[in-house]
Short mmCIF file of C-alpha atoms and ligand atoms in Angstrom, two decimals:
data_model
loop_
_atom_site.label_atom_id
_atom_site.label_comp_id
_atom_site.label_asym_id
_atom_site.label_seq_id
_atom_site.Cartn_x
_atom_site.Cartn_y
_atom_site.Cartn_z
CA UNK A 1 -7.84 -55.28 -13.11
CA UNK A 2 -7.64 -55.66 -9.83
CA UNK A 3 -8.97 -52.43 -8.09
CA UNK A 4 -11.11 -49.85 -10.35
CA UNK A 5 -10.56 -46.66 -8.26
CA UNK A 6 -10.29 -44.01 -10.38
CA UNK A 7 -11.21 -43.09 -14.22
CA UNK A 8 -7.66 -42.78 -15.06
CA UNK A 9 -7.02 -46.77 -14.60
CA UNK A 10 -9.37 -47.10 -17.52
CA UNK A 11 -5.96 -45.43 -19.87
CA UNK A 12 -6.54 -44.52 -23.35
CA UNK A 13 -10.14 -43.09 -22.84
CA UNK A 14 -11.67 -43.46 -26.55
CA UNK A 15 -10.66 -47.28 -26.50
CA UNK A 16 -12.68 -47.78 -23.08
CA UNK A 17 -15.78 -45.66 -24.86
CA UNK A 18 -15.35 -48.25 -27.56
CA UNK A 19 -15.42 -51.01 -25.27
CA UNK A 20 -18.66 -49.89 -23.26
CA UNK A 21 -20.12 -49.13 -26.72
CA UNK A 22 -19.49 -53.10 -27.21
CA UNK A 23 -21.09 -54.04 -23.62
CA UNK A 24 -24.22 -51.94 -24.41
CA UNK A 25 -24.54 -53.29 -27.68
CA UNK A 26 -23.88 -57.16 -26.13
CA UNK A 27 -24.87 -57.09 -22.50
CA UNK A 28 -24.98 -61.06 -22.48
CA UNK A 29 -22.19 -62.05 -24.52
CA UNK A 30 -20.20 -62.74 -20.93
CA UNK A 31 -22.29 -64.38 -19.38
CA UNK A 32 -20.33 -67.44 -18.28
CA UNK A 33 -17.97 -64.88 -17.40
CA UNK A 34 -18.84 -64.70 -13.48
CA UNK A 35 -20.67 -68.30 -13.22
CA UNK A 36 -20.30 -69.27 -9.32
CA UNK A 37 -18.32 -65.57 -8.88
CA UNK A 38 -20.22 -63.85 -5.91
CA UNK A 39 -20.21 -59.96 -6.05
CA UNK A 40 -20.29 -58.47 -2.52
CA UNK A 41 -21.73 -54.95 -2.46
CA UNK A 42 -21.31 -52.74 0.23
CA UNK A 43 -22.87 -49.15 1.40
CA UNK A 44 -21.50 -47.44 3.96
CA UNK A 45 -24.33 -44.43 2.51
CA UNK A 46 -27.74 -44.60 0.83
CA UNK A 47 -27.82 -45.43 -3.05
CA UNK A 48 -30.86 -46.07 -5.61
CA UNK A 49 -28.83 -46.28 -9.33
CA UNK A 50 -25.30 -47.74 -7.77
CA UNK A 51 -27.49 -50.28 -6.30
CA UNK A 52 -29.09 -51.51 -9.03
CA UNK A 53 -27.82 -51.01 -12.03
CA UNK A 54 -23.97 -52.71 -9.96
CA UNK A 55 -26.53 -55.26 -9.83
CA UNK A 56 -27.98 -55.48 -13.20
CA UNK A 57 -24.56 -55.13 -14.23
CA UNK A 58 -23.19 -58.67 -12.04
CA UNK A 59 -26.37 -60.44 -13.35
CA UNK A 60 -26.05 -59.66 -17.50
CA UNK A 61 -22.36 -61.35 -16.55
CA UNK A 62 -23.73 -64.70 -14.51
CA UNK A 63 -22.64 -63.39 -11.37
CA UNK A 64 -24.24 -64.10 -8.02
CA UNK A 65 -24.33 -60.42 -6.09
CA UNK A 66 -24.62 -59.77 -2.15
CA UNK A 67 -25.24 -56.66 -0.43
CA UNK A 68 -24.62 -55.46 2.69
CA UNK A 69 -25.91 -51.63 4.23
CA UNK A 70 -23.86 -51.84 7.07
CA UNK A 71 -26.25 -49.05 8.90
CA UNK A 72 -29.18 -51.67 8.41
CA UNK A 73 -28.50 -54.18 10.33
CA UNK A 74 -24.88 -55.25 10.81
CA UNK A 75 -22.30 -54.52 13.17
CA UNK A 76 -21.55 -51.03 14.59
CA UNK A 77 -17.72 -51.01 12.69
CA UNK A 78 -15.03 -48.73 14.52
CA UNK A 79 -12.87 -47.37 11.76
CA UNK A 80 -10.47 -45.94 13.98
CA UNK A 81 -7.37 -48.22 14.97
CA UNK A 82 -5.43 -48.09 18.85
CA UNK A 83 -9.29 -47.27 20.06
CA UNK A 84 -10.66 -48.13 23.22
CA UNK A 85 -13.77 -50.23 22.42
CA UNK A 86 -15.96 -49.44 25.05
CA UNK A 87 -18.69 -47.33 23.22
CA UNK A 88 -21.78 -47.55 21.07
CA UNK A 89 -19.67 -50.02 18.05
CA UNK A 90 -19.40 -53.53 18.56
CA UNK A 91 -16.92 -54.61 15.58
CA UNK A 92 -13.70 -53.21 14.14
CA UNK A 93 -13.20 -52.46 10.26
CA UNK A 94 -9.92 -54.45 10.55
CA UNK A 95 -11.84 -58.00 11.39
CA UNK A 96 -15.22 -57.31 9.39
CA UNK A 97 -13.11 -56.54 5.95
CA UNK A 98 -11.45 -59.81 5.74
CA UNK A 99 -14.67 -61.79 7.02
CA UNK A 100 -16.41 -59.95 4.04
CA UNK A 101 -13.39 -61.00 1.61
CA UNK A 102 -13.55 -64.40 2.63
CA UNK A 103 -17.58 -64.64 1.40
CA UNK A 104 -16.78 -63.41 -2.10
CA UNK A 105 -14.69 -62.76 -5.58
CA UNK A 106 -15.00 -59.22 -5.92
CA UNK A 107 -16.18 -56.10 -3.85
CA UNK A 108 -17.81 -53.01 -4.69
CA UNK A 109 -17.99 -50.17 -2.10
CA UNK A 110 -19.72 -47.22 -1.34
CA UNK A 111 -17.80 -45.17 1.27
CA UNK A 112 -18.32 -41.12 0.75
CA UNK A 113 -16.14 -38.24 2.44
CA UNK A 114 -17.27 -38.06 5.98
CA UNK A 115 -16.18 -35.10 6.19
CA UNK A 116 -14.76 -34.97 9.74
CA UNK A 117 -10.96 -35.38 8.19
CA UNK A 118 -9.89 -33.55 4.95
CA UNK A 119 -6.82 -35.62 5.26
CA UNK A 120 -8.69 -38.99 6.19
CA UNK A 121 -10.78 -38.20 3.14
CA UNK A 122 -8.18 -37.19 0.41
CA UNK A 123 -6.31 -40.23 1.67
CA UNK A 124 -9.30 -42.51 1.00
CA UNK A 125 -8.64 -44.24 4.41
CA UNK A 126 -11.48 -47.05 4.40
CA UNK A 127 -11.60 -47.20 0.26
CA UNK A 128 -7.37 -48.56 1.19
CA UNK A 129 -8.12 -50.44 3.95
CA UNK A 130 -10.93 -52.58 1.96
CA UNK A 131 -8.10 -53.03 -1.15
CA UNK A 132 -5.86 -53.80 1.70
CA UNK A 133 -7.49 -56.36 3.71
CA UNK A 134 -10.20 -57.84 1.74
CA UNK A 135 -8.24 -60.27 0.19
CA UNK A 136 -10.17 -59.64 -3.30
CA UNK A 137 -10.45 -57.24 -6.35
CA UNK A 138 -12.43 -53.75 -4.84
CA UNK A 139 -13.82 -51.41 -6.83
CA UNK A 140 -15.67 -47.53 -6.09
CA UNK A 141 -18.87 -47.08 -6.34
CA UNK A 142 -18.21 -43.82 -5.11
CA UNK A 143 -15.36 -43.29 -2.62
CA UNK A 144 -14.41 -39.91 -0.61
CA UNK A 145 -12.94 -38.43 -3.83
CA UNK A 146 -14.13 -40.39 -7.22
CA UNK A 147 -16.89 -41.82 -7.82
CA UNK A 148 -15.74 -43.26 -11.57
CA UNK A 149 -18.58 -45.63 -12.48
CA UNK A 150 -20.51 -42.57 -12.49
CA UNK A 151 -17.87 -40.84 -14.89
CA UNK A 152 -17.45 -43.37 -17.57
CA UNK A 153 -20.85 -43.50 -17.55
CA UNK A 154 -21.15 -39.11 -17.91
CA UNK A 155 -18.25 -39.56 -20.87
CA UNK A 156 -20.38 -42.09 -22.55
CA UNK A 157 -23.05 -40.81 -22.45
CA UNK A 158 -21.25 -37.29 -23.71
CA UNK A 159 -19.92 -39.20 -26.51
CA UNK A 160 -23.46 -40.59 -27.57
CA UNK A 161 -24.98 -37.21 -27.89
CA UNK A 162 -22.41 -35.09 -29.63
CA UNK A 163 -22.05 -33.59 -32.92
CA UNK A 164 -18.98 -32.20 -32.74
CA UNK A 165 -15.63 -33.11 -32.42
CA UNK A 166 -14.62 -30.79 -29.65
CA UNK A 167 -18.04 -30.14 -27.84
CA UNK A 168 -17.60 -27.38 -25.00
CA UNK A 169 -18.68 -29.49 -21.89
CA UNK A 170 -19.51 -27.26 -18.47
CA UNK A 171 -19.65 -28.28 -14.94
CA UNK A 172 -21.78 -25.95 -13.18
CA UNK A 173 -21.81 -25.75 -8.99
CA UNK A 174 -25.56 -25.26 -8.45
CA UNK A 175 -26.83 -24.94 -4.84
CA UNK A 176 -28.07 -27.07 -2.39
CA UNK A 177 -28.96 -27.21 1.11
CA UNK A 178 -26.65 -29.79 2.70
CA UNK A 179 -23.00 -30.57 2.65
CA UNK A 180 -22.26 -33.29 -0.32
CA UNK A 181 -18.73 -34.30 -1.60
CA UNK A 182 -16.49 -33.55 -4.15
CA UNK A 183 -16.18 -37.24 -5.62
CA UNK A 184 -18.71 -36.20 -8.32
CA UNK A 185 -17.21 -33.14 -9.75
CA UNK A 186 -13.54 -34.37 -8.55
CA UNK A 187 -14.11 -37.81 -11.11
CA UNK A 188 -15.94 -35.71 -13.49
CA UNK A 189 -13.20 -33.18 -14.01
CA UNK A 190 -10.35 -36.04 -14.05
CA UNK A 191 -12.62 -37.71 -16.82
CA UNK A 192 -12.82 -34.84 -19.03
CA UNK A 193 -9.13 -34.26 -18.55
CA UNK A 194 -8.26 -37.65 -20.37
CA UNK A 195 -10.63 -36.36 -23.34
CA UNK A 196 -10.08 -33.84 -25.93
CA UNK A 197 -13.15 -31.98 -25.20
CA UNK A 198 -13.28 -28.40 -24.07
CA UNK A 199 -13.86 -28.12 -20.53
CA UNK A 200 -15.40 -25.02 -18.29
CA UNK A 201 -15.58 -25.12 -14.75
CA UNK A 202 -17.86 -22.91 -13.21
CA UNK A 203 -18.00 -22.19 -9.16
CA UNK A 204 -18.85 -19.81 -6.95
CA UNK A 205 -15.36 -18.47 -5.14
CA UNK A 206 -14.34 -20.59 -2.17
CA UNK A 207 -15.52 -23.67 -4.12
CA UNK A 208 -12.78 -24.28 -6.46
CA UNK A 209 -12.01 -28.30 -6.22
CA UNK A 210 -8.69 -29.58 -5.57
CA UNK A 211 -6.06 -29.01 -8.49
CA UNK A 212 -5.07 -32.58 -8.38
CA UNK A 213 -8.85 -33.18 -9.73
CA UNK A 214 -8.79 -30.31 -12.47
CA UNK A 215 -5.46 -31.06 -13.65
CA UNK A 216 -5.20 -27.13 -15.29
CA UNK A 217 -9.19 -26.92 -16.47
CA UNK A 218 -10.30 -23.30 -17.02
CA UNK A 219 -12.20 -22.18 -13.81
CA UNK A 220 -14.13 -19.35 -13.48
CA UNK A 221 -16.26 -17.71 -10.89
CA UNK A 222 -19.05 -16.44 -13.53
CA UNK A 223 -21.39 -18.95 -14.51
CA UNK A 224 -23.00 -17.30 -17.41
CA UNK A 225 -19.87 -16.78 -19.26
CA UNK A 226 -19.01 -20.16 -18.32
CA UNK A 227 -22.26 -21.34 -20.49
CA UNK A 228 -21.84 -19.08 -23.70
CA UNK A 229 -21.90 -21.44 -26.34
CA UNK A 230 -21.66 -24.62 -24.42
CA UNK A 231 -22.88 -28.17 -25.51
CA UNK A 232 -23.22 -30.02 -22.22
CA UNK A 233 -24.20 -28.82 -19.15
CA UNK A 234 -23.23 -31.07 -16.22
CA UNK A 235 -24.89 -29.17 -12.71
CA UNK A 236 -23.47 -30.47 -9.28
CA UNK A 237 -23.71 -28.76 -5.66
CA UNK A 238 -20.51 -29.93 -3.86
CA UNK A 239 -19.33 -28.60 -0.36
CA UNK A 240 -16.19 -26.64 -0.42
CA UNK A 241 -12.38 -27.79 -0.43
CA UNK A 242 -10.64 -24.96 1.30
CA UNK A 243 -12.86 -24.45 3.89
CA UNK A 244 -13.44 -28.41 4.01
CA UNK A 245 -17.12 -29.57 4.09
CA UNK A 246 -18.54 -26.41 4.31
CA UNK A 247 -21.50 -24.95 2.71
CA UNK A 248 -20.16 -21.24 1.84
CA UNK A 249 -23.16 -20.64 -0.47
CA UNK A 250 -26.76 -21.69 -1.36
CA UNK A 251 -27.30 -18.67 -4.12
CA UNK A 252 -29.85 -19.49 -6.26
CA UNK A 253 -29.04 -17.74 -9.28
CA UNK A 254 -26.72 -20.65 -9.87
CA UNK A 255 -29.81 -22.56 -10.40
CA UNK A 256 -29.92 -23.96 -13.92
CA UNK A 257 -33.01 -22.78 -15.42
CA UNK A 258 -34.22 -22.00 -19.18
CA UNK A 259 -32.79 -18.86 -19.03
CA UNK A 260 -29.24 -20.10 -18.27
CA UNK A 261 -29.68 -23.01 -20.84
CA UNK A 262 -30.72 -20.03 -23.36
CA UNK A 263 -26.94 -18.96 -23.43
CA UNK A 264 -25.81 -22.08 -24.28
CA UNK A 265 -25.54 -23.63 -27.87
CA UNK A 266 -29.08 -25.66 -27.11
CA UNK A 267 -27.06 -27.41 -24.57
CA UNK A 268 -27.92 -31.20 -23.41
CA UNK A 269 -28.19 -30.99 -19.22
CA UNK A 270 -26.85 -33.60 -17.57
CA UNK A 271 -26.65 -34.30 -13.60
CA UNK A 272 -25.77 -37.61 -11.78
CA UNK A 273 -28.84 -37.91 -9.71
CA UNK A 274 -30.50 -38.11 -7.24
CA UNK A 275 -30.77 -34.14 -8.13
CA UNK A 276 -33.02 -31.52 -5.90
CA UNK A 277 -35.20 -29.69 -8.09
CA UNK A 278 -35.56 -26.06 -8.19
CA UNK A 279 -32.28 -26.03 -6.26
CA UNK A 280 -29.87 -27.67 -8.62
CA UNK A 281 -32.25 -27.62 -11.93
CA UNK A 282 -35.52 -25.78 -12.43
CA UNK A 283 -38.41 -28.58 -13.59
CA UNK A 284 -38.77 -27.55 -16.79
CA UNK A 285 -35.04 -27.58 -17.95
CA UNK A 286 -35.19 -31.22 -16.30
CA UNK A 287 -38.17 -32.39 -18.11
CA UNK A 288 -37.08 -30.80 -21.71
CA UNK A 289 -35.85 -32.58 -24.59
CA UNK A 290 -32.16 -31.59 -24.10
CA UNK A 291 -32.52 -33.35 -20.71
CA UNK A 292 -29.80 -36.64 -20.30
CA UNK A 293 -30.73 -37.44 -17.09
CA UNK A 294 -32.17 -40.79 -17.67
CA UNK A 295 -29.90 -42.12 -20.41
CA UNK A 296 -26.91 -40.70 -17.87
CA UNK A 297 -28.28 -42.99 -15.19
CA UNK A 298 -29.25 -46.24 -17.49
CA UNK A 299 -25.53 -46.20 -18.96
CA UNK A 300 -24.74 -46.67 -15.14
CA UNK A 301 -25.29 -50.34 -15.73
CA UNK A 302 -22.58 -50.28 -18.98
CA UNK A 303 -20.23 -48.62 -17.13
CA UNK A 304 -20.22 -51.22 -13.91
CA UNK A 305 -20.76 -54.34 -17.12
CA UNK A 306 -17.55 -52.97 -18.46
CA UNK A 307 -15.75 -52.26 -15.34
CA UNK A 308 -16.88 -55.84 -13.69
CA UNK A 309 -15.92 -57.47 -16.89
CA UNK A 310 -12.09 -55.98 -16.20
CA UNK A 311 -12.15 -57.26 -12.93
CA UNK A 312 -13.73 -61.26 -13.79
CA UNK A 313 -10.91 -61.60 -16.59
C1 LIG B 401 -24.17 -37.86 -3.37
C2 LIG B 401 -23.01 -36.95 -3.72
O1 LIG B 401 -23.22 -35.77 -3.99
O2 LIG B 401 -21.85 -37.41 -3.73
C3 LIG B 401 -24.28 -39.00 -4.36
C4 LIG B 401 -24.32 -38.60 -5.80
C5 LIG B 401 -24.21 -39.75 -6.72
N1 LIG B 401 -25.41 -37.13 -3.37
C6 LIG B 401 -26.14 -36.92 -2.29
O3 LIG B 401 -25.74 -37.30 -1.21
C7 LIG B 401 -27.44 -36.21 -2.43
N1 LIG B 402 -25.65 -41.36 -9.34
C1 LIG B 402 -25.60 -42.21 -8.32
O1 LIG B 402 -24.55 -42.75 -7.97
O2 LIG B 402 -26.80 -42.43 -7.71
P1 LIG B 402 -27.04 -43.23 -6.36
O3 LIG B 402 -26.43 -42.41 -5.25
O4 LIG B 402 -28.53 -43.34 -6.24
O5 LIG B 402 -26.38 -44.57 -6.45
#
């Protein structure tokens, strides 16, 4: 494989929940797989599980791994092409990706929507230029509009925990008091697509993603009948589509709290992290029994073992 961009490259979806079954069950069966094979990590935004369990990940297959935060300490990059260079950045995307292609075997990269372009976002413009330029395999690890480590991890973890054959899986909008993207629910909803799982989105109006994502989910604009009966609960703030970037909403009775979970069918919760609590999830719905958080984020590192392993062969 020779980019991992999106959850759909992964094709018949029960084969590649088999196969990350196999990696969690045999994290060092590959490990000559990546001997003298450098990883090169690189945020463009902050990270705590992408970091390390991309990491762990490289390491259970021999590889060596790199990282760069380009706003700690490199290079001011212009992203822009025909500019003048006379300001505040120093180096131009164009030069620094192949210099970064030429020091490793595979890339990872963390580049989220910046919000200043819907169209520069939906088009994934530094995501391409990295698969472009670089020379070498790239993979997300969370783009403008995916982030699909993140979602084979979600649909593994799903299929761990469920007891029936068609659980009723929900992603919930829940507020939040900043701006994030849609690459979360966007990936999320394109995952569940390729199952045969029955999937509820819920969102407040004006926060319905981009069809292309949902690919003909049921939407509706009232939470609790979203979570009647539900199985999974999967909470995410995102900032709108139509009106791009913009935070149209912060009501809190889209909070997930016991009483929401109480109209569920003793729902698991799950969220991506890093989550705000009392905004997106009250404490004790977090802390409960039913709560995947931390399985959600340690299957991060079978997800990115899997993935990796796709790109090394
Ligand atoms: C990011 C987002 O919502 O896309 C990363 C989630 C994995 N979250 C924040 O920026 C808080
Ligand atoms: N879920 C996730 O990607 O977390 P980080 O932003 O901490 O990497």
């Amino acid at each position: 494989m020779k980019t991992f961009t999106s959850i759909k490259q992964l094709g018949d979806i029960k084969q590649a929940l088999a196969e990350a079954a196999w990696v969690k069950d045999n994290p060092f069966a590959d490990q000559d797989l990546g001997r003298n094979k450098t990883l090169l990590m690189v945020f463009f935004n902050n990270s705590l599980r992408t970091r390390l369990s991309t990491q762990k990940a490289a390491l259970n297959l021999g590889m060596n791994v790199i990282v760069l935060d380009v706003a700690q300490g490199a290079w001011k990059l212009e992203t822009e092409r025909g500019v003048v260079m006379d300001g505040d950045k120093s180096e131009h995307l164009l030069e620094a990706i192949p210099v970064m292609g030429s020091y490793c075997d595979v890339i990872g990269l963390r580049s989220f929507a910046r919000f200043e372009s819907k169209e520069d976002d939906y088009n994934e413009v530094i995501l391409n230029q990295f698969i472009r330029y670089s020379g070498k395999p790239v993979f997300s690890m969370e783009a403008a509009t995916r982030h699909p480590l993140q979602t084979y991890a979600d649909l593994l973890t799903i299929e761990e925990h469920r007891t029936k054959e068609r659980p009723k899986v929900v992603l919930t909008w829940a507020p939040h008091p900043k701006a994030l993207p849609q690459a979360v629910p966007n990936s999320f909803a394109e995952g569940m697509s390729m199952t045969d799982w029955d999937f509820v989105i819920a969102n407040p109006e004006g926060y319905d993603l981009a069809p292309e994502f949902t690919c003909g989910a049921r939407i509706t604009h009232n939470q609790d009948e979203a979570l009647e009966g539900a199985d999974f609960v999967y909470a995410k703030n995102w900032a709108s589509y139509s009106s791009y970037g913009k935070v149209l909403s912060q009501d809190r009775s889209w909070t997930v709290t016991s009483e929401k979970m109480a109209l569920t069918d003793n729902a698991f919760f799950m969220h991506c992290l890093p989550v705000r609590r009392n905004m997106i999830v009250s404490d004790d719905v977090i802390e409960s029994s039913r709560s995947l958080v931390i399985p959600e984020a340690s299957n991060r590192v079978v997800s990115a073992q899997t993935v990796l392993k796709k790109m090394l062969i």
